Short mmCIF file of C-alpha atoms in Angstrom, two decimals:
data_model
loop_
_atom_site.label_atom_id
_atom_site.label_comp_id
_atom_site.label_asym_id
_atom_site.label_seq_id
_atom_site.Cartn_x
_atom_site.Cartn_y
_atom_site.Cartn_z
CA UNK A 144 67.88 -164.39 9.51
CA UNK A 145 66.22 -161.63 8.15
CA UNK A 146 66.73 -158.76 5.77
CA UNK A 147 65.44 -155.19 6.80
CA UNK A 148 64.80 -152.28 4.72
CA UNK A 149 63.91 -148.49 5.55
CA UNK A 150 62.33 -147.32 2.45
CA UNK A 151 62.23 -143.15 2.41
CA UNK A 152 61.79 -143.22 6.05
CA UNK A 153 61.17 -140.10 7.91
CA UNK A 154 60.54 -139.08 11.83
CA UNK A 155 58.64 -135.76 12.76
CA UNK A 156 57.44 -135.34 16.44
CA UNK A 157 55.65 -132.18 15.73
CA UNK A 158 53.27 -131.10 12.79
CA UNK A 159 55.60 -128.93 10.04
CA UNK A 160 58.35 -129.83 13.00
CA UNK A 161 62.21 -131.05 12.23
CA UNK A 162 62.57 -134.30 11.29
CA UNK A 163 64.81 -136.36 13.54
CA UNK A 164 65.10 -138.80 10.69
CA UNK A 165 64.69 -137.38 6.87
CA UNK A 166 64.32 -139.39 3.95
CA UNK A 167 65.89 -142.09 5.34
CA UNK A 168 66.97 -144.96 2.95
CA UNK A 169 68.71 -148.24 4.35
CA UNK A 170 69.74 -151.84 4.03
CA UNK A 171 70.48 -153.98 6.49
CA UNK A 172 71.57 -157.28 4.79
CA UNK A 173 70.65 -160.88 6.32
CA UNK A 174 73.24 -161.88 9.26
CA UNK A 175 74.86 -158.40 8.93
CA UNK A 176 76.44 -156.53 12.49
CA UNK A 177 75.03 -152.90 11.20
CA UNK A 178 76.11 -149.95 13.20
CA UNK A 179 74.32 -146.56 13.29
CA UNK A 180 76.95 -144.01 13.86
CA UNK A 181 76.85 -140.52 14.88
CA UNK A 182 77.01 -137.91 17.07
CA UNK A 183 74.02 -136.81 19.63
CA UNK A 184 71.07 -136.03 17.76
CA UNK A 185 71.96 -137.25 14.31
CA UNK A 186 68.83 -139.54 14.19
CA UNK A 187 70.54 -143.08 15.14
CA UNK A 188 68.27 -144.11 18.64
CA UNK A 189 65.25 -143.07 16.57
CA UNK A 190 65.77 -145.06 14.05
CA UNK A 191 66.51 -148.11 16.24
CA UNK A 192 62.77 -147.36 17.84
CA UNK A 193 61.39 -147.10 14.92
CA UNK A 194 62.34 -150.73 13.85
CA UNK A 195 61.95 -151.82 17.00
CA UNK A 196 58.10 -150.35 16.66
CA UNK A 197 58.64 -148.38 19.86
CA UNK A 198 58.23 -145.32 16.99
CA UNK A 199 55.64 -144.84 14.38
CA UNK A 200 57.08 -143.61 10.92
CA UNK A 201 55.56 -140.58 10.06
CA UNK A 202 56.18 -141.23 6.11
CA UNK A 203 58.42 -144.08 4.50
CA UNK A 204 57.83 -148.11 4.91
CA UNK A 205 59.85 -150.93 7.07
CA UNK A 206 60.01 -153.62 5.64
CA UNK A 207 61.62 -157.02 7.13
CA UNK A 208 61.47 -159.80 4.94
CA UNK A 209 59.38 -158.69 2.34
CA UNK A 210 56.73 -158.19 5.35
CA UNK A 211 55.47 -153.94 5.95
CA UNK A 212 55.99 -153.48 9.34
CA UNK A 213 54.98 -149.80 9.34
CA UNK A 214 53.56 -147.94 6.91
CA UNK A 215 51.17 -145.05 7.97
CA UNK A 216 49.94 -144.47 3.88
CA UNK A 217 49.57 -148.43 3.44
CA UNK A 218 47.43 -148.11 7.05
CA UNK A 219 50.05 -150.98 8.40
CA UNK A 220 51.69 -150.88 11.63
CA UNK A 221 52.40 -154.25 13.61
CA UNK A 222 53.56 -153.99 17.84
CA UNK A 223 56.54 -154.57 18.83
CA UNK A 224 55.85 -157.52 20.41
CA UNK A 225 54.88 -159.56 17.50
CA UNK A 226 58.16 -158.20 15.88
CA UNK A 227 60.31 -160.94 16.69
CA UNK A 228 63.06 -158.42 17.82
CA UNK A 229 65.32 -158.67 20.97
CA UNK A 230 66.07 -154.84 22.27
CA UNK A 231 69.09 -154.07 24.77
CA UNK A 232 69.33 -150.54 26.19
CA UNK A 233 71.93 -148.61 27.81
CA UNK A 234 70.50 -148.72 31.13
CA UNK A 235 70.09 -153.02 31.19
CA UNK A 236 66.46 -152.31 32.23
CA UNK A 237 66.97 -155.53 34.59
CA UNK A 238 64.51 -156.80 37.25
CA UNK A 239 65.66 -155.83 40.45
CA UNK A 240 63.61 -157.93 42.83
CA UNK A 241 64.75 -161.20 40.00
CA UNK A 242 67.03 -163.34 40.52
CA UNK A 243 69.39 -163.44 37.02
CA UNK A 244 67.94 -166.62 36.69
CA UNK A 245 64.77 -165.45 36.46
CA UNK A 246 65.63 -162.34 34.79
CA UNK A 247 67.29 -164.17 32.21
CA UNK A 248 64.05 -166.76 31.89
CA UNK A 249 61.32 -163.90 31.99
CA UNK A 250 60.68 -163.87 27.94
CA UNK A 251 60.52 -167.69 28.03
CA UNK A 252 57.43 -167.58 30.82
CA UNK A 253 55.92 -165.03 29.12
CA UNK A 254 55.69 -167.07 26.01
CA UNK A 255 54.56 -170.23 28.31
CA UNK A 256 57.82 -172.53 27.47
CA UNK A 257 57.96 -175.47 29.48
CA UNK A 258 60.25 -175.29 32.22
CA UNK A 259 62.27 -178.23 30.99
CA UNK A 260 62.98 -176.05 27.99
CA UNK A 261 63.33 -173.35 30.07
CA UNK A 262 66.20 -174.46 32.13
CA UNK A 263 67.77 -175.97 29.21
CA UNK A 264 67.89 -172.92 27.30
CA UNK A 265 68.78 -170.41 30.00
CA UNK A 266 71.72 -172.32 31.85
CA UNK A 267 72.68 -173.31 27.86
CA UNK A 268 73.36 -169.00 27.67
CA UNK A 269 74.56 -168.55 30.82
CA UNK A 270 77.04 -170.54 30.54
CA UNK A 271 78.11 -169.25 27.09
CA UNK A 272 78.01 -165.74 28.93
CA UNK A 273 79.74 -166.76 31.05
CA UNK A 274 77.37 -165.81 34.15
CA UNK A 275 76.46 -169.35 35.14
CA UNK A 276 77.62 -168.80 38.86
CA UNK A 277 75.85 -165.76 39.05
CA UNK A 278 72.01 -167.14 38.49
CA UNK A 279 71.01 -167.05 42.01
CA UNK A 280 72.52 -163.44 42.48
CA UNK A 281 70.37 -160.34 42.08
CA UNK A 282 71.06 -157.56 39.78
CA UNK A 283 72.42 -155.43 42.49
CA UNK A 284 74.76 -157.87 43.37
CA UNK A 285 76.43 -157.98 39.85
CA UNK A 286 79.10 -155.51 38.22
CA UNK A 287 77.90 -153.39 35.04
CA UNK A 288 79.74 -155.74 32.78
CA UNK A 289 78.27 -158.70 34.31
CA UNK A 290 74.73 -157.01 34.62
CA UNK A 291 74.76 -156.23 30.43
CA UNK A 292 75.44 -160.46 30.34
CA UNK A 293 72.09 -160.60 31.58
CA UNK A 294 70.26 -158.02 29.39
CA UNK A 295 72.03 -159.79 26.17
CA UNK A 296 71.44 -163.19 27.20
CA UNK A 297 67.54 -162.31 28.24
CA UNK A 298 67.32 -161.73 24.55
CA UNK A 299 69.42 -164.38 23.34
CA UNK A 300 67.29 -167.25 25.14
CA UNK A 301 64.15 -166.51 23.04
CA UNK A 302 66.55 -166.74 19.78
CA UNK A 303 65.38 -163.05 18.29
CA UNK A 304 65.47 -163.10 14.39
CA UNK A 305 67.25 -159.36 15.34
CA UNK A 306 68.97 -157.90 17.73
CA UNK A 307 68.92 -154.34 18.30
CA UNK A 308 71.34 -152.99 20.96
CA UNK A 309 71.14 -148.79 21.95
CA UNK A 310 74.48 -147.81 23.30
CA UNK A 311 74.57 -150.81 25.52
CA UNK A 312 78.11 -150.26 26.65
CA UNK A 313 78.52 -146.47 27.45
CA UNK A 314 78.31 -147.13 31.22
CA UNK A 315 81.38 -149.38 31.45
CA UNK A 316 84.72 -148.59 31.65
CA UNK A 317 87.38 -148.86 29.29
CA UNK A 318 88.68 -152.51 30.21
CA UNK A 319 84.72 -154.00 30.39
CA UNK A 320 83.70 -152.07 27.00
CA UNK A 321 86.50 -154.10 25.30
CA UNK A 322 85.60 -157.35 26.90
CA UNK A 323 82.41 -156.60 26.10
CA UNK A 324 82.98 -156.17 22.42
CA UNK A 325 84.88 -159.26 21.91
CA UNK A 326 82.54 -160.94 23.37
CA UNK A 327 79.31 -159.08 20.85
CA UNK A 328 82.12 -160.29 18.08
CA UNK A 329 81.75 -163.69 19.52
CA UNK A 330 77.99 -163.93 19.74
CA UNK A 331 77.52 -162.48 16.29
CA UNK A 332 79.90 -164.96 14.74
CA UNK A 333 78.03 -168.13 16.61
CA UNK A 334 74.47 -167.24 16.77
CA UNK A 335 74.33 -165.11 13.38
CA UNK A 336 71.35 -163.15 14.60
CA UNK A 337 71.26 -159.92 12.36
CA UNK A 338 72.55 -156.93 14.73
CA UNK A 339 71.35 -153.51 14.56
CA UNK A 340 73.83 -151.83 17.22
CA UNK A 341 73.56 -147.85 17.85
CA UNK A 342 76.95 -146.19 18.94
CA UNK A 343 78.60 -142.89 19.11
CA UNK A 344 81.93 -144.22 19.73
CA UNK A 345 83.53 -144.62 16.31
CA UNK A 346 86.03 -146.98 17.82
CA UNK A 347 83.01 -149.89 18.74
CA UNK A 348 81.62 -149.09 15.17
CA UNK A 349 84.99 -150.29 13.69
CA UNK A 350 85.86 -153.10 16.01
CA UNK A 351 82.64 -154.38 15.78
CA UNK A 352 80.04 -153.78 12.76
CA UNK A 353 80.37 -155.72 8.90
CA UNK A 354 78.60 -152.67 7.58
CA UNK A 355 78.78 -148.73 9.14
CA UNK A 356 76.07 -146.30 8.57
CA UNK A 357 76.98 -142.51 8.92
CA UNK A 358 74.52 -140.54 10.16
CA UNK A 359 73.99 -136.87 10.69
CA UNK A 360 71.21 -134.39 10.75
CA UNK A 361 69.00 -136.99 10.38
CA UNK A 362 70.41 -138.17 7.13
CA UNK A 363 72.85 -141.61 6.37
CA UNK A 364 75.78 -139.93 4.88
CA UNK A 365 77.52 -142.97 4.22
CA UNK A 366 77.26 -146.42 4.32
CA UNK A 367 79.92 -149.39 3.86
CA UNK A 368 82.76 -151.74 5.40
CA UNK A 369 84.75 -150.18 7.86
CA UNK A 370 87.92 -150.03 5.53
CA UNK A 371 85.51 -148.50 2.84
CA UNK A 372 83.88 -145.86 5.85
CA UNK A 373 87.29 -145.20 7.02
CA UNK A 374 89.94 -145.37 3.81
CA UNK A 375 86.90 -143.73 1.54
CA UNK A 376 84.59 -141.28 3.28
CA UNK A 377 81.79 -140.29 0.74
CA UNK A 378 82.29 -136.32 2.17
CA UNK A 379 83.92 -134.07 4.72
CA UNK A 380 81.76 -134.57 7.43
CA UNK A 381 82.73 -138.67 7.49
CA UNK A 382 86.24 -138.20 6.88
CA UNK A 383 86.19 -135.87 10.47
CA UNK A 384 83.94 -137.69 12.01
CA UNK A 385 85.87 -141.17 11.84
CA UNK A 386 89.31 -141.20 12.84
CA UNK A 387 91.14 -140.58 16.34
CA UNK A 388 93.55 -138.19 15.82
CA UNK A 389 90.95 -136.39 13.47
CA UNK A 390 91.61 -135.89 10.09
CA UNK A 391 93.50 -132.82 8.90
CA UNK A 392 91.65 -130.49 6.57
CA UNK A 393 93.29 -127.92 4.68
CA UNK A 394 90.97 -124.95 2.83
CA UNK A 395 92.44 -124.57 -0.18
CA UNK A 396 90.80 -121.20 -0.23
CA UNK A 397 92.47 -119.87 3.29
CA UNK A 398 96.00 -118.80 1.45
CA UNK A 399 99.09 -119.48 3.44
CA UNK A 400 102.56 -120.96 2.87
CA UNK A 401 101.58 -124.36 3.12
CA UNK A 402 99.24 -124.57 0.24
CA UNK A 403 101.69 -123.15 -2.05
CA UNK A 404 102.91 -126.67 -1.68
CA UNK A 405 99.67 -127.86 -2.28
CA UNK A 406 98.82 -126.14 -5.51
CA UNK A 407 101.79 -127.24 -6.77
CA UNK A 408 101.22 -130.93 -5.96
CA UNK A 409 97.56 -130.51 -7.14
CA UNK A 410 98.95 -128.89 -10.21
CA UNK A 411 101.33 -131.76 -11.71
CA UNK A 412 97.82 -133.68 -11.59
CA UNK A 413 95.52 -132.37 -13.84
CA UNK A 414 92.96 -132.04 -14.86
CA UNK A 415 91.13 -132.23 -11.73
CA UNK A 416 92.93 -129.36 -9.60
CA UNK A 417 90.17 -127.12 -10.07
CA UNK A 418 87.55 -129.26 -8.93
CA UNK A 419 89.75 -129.76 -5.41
CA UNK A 420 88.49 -127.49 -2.62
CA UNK A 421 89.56 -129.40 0.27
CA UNK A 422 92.44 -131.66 1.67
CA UNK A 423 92.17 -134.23 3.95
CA UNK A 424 95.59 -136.21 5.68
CA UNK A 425 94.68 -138.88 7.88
CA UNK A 426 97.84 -138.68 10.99
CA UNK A 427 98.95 -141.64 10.26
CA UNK A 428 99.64 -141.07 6.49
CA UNK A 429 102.19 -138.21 7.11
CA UNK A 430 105.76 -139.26 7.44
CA UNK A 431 108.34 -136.97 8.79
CA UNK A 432 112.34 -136.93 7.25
CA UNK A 433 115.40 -134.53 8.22
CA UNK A 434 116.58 -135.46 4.46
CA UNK A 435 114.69 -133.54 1.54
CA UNK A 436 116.77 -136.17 -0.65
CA UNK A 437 113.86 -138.45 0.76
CA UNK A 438 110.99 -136.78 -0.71
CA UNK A 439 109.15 -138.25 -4.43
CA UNK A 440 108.51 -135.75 -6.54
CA UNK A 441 104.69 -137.16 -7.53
CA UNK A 442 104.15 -137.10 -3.41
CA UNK A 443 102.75 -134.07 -1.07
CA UNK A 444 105.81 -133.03 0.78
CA UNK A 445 106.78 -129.01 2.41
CA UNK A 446 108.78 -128.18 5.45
CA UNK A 447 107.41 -128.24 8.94
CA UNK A 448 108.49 -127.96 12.30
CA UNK A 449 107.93 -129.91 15.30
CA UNK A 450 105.33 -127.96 17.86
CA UNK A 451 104.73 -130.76 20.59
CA UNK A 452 104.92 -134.42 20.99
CA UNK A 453 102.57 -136.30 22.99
CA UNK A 454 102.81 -139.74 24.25
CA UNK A 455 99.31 -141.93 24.13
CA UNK A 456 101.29 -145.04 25.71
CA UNK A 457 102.42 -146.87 22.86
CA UNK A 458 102.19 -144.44 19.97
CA UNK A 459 102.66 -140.78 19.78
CA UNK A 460 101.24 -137.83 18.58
CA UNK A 461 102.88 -135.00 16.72
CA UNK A 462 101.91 -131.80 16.62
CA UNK A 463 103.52 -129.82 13.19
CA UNK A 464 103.50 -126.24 12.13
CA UNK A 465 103.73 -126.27 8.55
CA UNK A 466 103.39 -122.43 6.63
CA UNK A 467 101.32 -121.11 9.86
CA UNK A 468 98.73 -124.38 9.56
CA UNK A 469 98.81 -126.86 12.71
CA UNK A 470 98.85 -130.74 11.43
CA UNK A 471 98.67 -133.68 13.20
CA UNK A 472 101.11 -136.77 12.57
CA UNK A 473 100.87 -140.22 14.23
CA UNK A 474 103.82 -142.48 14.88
CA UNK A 475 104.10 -146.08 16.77
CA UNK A 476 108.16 -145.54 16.78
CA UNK A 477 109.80 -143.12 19.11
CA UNK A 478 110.10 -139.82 17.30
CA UNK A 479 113.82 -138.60 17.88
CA UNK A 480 113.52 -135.12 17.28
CA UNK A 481 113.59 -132.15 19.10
CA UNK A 482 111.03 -129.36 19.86
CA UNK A 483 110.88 -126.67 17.06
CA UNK A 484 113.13 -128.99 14.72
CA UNK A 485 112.89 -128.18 10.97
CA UNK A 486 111.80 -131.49 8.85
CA UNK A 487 109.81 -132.12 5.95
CA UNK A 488 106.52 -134.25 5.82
CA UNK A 489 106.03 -135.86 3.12
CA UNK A 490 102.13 -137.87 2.09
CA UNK A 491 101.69 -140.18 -0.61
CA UNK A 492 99.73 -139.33 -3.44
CA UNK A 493 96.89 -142.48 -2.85
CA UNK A 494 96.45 -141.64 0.62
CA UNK A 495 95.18 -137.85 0.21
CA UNK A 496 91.35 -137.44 0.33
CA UNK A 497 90.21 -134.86 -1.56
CA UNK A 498 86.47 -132.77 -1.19
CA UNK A 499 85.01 -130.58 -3.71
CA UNK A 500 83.34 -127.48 -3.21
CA UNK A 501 80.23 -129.19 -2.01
CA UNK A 502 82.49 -131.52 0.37
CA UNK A 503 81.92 -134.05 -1.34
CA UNK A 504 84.72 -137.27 -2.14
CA UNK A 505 86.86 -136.26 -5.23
CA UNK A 506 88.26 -140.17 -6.30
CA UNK A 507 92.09 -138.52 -6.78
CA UNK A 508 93.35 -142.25 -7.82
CA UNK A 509 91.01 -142.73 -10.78
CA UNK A 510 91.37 -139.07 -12.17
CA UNK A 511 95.71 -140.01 -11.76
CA UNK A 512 95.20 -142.71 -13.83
CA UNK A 513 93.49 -140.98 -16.64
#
């Protein structure tokens, strides 16, 4: 499978104009399940076109296996049909007045394969889709989970070198969207086709991808495992961006009680206290204790007081006022306290992400090991 590489890429639609995608610079490793991730606008569906070849670059090279798909100074751009590339989008795009068989089979006519092959091939897919039964069914016919079964296994039966797949699962519902992404896992793992797979749901990016990219403003902020994208976010914008509850940032420059608390933590770990300008505590790092005998001195830890508790079926959320600053705490236990309780959180030392000025990732654990 191949290897592709955006090289400086950048995406203007007007003259002068703002560029959808600036300076773009990206790696998408041979075999890998890449997802772009961001919110509306941040630059992820234009890249996808643009190594697709639905897009021209207006500056910057694509390169896929050592080959220049586009390159407007090198006078190089090759169609997307001669790309090699299997496209899904969000809306199926399916053949109405085709039968799924045919639907399924329309990229092997095209390309004149026998109809021996043919029928091998396509009922070969169906039936590891699982849509077999369906082939003589038209697309009306067929629920929105079953219906993206046929728009993935249209491109599976001409065996694409790469897969690229634009939000294909925001129109199902919560139950099919899972389904759905055990069963992307599943293809991925058998077929080994490189994926490039556009989502703003951070939740399909983790489940699903070997490698996250970031974006925003047109820009990769970040890219890495999802541990690394999650555990490590490069700045402040990743850290809030990934993570359901969001993270919890605290301005050290916004004085209150609470981050008298703070200074003093950041204070018994110098010398890098004056480089800190921001605090991040993921919910689920903050643990909650009626006994200060509980607390470690080296750990973040102040008094708070329970402001709500909301059930998510299964785990719970906890709302805290802490020194007139709201925080958010997650537990999978049934909290047994009571509604304006006094408690102290306390946050291990590892587990805090810390932003500089810039918001940019501070590496806490290397400077407390100095």
């Amino acid at each position: 499978m191949p290897k592709i590489s955006l090289k400086n890429v950048s995406k203007s639609y007007s003259k002068g104009g703002l560029k959808a995608v600036n300076d773009l610079n990206l790696e998408i490793a041979d075999g890998d399940f890449m997802c772009l991730l961001g919110p509306s606008g941040c630059g992820k569906t234009t890249t996808l076109r643009m190594i697709a070849g639905l897009e021209n670059l207006s500056s910057g090279e694509l390169v896929i296996d050592d080959k220049v798909l586009d390159a407007r100074n090198k006078g190089v751009f090759v169609p997307p049909e001669q790309r090699e590339m299997g496209l899904v989008f969000q809306s199926y795009a399916l053949w109405p007045h085709l039968t799924i068989e045919e639907n399924t089979d329309f990229g092997l006519r095209l390309r004149k394969v026998t109809k021996v092959e043919r029928e091998e091939r396509v009922t070969k897919i169906m039936k590891i889709l699982g849509i077999d039964s369906f082939r003589n069914r038209y697309p009306s016919q067929l629920s929105g989970g079953q219906q993206q079964r046929v728009a993935l296994a249209r491109m599976l039966v001409v065996s694409p070198k790469i897969l690229l797949l634009d939000e294909p699962l925001s129109n199902l519902d919560a139950r099919l969207r899972l389904e759905m992404r055990t069963e992307l896992k599943r293809i991925h793992k058998e077929f080994g086709t490189t994926i490039v797979f556009v989502t703003h749901d951070q939740w399909e990016a983790m489940t699903l991808a070997t490698r996250i990219a970031v974006m925003n403003n047109g820009k990769v902020q970040q890219v890495g495992s999802p541990d690394e994208i999650y555990g490590r976010p490069s700045n402040q914008f990743v850290a809030e961006f990934v993570g359901n509850p969001p993270i919890n940032i605290l301005d050290l420059s916004r004085k209150n009680d609470l981050l008298d608390f703070v200074e003093t933590f950041l204070q018994r770990n110098e010398p890098y206290y004056r480089d800190v300008c921001y605090i991040g505590l993921r919910p689920e790092t903050i643990r909650l204790t009626k006994n200060e005998a509980d607390l470690l001195e080296e750990d973040l830890h102040a008094p708070v007081k329970i402001h709500s508790i909301m059930p998510t079926g299964g785990n719970w959320i906890i709302e805290l006022k802490a020194g007139g600053v709201k925080l958010h705490a997650t537990t999978n236990e049934p909290p047994g306290w009571e509604i304006d309780e006094p408690l102290f959180f306390h946050v291990e030392a590892a587990l805090i992400q810390m932003f500089d000025d810039r918001s940019e990732r501070i590496d806490q654990i290397e400077n407390l090991e100095q």
